[in-house]
Short mmCIF file of C-alpha atoms in Angstrom, two decimals:
data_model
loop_
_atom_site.label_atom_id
_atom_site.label_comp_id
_atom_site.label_asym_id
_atom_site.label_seq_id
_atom_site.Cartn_x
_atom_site.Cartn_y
_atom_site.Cartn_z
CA UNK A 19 -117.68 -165.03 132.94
CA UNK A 20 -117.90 -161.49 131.61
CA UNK A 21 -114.86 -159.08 132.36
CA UNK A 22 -116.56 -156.05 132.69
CA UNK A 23 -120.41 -156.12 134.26
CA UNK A 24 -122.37 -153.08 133.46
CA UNK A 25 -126.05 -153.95 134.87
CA UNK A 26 -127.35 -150.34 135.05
CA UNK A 27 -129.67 -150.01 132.28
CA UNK A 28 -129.89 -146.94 132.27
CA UNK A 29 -129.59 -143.58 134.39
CA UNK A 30 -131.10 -140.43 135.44
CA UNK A 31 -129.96 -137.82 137.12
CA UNK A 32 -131.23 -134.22 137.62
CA UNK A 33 -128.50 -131.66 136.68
CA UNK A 34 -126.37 -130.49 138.92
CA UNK A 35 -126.60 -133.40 140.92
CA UNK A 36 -123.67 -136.30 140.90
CA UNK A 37 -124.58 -139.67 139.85
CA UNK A 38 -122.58 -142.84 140.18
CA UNK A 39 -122.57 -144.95 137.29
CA UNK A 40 -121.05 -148.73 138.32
CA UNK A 41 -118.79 -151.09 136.71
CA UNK A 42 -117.14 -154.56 138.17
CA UNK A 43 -114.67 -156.26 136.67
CA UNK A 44 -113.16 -159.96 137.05
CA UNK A 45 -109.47 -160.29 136.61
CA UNK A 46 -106.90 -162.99 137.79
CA UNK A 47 -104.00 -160.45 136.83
CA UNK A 48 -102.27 -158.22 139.70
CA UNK A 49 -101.63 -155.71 137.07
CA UNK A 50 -104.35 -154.37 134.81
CA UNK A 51 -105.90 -151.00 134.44
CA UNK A 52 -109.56 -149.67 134.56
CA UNK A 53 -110.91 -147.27 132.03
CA UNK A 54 -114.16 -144.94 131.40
CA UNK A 55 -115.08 -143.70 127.90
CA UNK A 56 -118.12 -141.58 127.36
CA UNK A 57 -119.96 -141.78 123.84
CA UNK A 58 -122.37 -139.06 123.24
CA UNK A 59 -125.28 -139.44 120.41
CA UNK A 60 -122.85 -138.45 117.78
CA UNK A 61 -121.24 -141.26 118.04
CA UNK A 62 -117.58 -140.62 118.78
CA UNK A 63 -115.99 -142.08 121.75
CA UNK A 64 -114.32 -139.96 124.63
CA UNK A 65 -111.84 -141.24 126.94
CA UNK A 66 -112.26 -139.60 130.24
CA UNK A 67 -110.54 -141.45 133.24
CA UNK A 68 -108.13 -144.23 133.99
CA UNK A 69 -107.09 -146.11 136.99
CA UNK A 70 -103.96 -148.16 137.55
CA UNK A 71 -104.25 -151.70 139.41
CA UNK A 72 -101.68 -150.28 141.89
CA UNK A 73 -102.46 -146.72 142.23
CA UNK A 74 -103.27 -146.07 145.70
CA UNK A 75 -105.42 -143.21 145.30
CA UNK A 76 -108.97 -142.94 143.49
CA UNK A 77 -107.92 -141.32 139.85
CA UNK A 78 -109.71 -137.87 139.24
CA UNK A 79 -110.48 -135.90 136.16
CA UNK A 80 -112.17 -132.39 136.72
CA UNK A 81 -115.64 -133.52 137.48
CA UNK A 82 -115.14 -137.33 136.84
CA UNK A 83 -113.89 -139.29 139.72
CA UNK A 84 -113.22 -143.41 140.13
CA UNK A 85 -114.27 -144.78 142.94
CA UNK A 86 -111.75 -148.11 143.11
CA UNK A 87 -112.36 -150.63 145.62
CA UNK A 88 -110.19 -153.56 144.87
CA UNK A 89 -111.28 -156.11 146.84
CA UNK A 90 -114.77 -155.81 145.89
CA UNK A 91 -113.17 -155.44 142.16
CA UNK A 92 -115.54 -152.37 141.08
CA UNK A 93 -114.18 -149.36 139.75
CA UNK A 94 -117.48 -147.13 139.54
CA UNK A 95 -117.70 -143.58 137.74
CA UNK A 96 -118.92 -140.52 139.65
CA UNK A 97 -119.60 -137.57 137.90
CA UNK A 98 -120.16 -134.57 139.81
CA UNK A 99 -122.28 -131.43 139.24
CA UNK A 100 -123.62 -132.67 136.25
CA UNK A 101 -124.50 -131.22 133.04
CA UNK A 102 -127.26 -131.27 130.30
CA UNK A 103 -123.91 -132.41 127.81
CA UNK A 104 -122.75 -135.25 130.12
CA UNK A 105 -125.83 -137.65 128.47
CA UNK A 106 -124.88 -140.55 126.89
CA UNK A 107 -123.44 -144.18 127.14
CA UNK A 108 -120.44 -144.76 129.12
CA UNK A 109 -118.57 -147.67 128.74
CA UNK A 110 -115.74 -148.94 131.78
CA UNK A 111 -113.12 -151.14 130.40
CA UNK A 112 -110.11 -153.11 131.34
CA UNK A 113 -106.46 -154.23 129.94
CA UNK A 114 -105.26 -157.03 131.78
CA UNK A 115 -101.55 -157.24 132.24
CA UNK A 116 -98.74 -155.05 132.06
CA UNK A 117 -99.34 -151.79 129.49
CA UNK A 118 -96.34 -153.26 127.56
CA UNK A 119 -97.19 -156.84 127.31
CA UNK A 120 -101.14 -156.44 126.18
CA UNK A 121 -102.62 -153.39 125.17
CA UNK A 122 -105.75 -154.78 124.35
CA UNK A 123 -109.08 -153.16 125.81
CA UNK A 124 -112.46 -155.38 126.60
CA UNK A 125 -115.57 -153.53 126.88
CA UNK A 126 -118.55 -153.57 128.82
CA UNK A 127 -121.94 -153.19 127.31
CA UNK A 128 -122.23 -149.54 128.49
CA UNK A 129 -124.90 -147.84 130.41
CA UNK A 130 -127.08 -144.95 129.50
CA UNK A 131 -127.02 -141.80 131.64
CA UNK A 132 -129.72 -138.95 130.85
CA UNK A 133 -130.10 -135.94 133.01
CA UNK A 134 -132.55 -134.10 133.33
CA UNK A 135 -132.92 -130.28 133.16
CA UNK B 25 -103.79 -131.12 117.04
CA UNK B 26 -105.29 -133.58 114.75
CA UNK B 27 -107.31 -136.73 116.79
CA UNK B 28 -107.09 -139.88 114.68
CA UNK B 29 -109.08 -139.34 111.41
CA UNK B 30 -111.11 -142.44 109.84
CA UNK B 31 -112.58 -142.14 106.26
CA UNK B 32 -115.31 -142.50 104.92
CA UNK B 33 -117.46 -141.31 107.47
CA UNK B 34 -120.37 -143.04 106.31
CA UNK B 35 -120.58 -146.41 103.37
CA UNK B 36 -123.16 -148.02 102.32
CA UNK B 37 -122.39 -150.94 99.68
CA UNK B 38 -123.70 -153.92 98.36
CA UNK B 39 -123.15 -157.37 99.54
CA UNK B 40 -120.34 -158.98 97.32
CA UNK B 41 -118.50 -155.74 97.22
CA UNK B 42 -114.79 -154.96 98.75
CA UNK B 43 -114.94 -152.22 101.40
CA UNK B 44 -111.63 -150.50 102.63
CA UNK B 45 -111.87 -148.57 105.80
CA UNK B 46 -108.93 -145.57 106.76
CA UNK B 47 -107.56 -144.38 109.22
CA UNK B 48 -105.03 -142.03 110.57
CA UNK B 49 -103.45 -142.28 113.90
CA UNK B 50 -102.53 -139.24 116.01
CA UNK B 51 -98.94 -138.37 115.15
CA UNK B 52 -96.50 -140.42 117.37
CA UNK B 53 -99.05 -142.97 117.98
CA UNK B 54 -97.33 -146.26 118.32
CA UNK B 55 -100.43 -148.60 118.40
CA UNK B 56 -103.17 -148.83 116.53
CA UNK B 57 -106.38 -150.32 116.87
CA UNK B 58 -109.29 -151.52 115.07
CA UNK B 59 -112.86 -152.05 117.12
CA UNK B 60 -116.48 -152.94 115.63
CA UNK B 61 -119.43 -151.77 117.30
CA UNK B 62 -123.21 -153.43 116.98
CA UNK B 63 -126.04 -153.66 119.05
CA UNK B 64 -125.62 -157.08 119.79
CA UNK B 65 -121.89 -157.61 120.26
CA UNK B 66 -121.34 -154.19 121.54
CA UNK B 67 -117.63 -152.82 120.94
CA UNK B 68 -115.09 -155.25 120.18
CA UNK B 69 -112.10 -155.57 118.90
CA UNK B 70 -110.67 -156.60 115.59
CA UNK B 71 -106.63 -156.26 115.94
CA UNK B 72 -104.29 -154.36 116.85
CA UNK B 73 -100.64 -152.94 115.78
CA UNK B 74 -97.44 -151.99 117.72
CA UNK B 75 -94.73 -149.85 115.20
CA UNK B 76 -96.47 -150.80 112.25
CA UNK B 77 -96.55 -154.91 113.34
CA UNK B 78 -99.74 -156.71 114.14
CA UNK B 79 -99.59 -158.25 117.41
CA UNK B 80 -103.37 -159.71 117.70
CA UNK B 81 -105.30 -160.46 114.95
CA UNK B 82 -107.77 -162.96 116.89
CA UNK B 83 -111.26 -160.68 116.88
CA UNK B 84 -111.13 -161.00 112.90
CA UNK B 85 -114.07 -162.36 112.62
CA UNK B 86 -112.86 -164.51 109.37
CA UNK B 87 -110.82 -164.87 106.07
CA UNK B 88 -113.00 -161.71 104.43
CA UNK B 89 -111.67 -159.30 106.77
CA UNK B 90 -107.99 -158.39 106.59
CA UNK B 91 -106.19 -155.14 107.78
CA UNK B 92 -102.48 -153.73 107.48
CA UNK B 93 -100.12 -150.92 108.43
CA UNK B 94 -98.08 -149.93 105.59
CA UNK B 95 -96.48 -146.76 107.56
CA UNK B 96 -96.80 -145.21 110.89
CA UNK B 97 -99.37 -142.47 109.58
CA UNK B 98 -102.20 -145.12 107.61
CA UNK B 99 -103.90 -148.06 108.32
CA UNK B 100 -106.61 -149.94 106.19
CA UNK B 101 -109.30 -152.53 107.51
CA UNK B 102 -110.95 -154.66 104.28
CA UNK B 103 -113.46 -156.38 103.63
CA UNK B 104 -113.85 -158.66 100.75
CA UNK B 105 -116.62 -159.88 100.04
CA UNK B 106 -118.79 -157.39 102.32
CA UNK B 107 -121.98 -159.41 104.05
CA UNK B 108 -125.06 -157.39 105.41
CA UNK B 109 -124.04 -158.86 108.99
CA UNK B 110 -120.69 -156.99 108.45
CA UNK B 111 -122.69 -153.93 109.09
CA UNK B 112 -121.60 -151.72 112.21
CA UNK B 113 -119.42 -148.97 112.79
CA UNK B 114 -116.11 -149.45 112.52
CA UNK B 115 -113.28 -147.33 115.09
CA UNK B 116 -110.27 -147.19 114.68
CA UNK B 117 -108.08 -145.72 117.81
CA UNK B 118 -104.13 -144.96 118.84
CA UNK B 119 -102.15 -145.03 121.88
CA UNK B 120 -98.67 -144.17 123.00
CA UNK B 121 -96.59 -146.95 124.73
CA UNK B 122 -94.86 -143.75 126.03
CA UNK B 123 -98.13 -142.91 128.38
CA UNK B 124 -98.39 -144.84 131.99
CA UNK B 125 -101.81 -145.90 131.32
CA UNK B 126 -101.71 -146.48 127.37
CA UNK B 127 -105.39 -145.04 127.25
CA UNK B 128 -106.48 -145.28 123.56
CA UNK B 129 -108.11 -142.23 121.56
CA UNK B 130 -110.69 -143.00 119.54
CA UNK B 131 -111.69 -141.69 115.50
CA UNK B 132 -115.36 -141.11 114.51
CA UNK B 133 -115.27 -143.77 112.94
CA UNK B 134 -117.05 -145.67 110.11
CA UNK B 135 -121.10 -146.28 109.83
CA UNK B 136 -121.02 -149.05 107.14
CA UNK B 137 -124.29 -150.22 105.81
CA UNK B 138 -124.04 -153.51 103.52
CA UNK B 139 -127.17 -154.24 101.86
#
């Protein structure tokens, strides 16, 4: 089974508008911790917003927000009043485990968000 | 301050040839990490260090590739002989243990070609 499920192909959203961009994961751990990159056309990759297995409160990030629901085991992006510069992929990713024990990141396949002027 | 620096940017080599891939992680970095990205297999990684030590080495994808951490400031990722499938770009990325949530920052990486 895949550890991070990405199935939006891709996204539009008119600017200024927020757009939810979803991500599930499958874990047996109790501890891991959720992830969102961003990776514009240039290329580089862009960290933007992490979320701790035991954090009780939704992790926010100036415009980017998680919306973690555990028991359903999503962890979905919203980006809020967005902009011509927030198009591109965005990948969600996970570390299983404690920080200390496994630092290693898997990736989902990403989903492409345009919006629209 | 500097992000983590990769070099070359771009390489485009012949099949047969070694290829050695740089990088610099952000100062005080204790990990290091070494990702491919394609099309097909999307972005996974290669291995990674802790203080200079490799602690998972199982996403080399065989003997040709290799990678070491001489010092806390350089890394290398090789590959000897190069194969066109070896083509991708290449990240590397650090992260402090310090941090609660370890999040990893990425370079520009590496856009090798192998023809």
């Amino acid at each position: 089974a895949q550890k991070i499920t990405q199935t939006q192909p891709g996204m539009f959203v008119q600017e200024k508008e927020a757009v939810t961009l979803d991500c599930t994961y499958d874990t047996s751990d109790q501890s891991y911790g959720l992830f969102w990159y961003k990776q514009p056309s240039s290329g580089e990759m862009i960290f933007l917003i992490y979320q701790g297995s035991y954090d009780e409160q939704n992790a926010t990030e100036g415009r980017y927000s998680l919306n973690f629901q555990k028991a359903r085991k999503s962890a979905n992006l919203v980006i809020s009043a967005s902009q011509l510069g927030d198009s591109a992929m965005y990948f969600c990713a996970m570390r299983e485990g404690y920080a200390g024990a496994n630092s290693k990141l898997t990736f989902g396949k990403g989903i492409t968000l345009s919006v629209r002027p | 301050d500097a992000g983590v620096i990769q070099s070359p940017r771009h390489e485009v080599t012949e099949m047969g040839q070694e290829v050695t891939l740089r990088c610099k992680p952000i100062s005080g970095h204790d990990y290091l990490f070494w990702y491919r990205q394609t099309m097909m297999r999307g972005l996974e990684l290669l291995i990674y260090f802790n203080n200079n030590v490799p602690i998972d080495d199982s996403g080399m994808p065989e003997d040709r590739f290799s990678a070491k951490m001489p010092n806390a400031s350089f890394s290398t990722l090789k590959i000897q002989p190069s194969e066109p499938r070896d083509s991708a770009v290449y990240f590397c990325a650090s992260s402090y243990g310090g941090s609660p949530s370890y999040e990893q920052y990425f370079g520009p990486g590496t856009r090798l070609t192998v023809t």
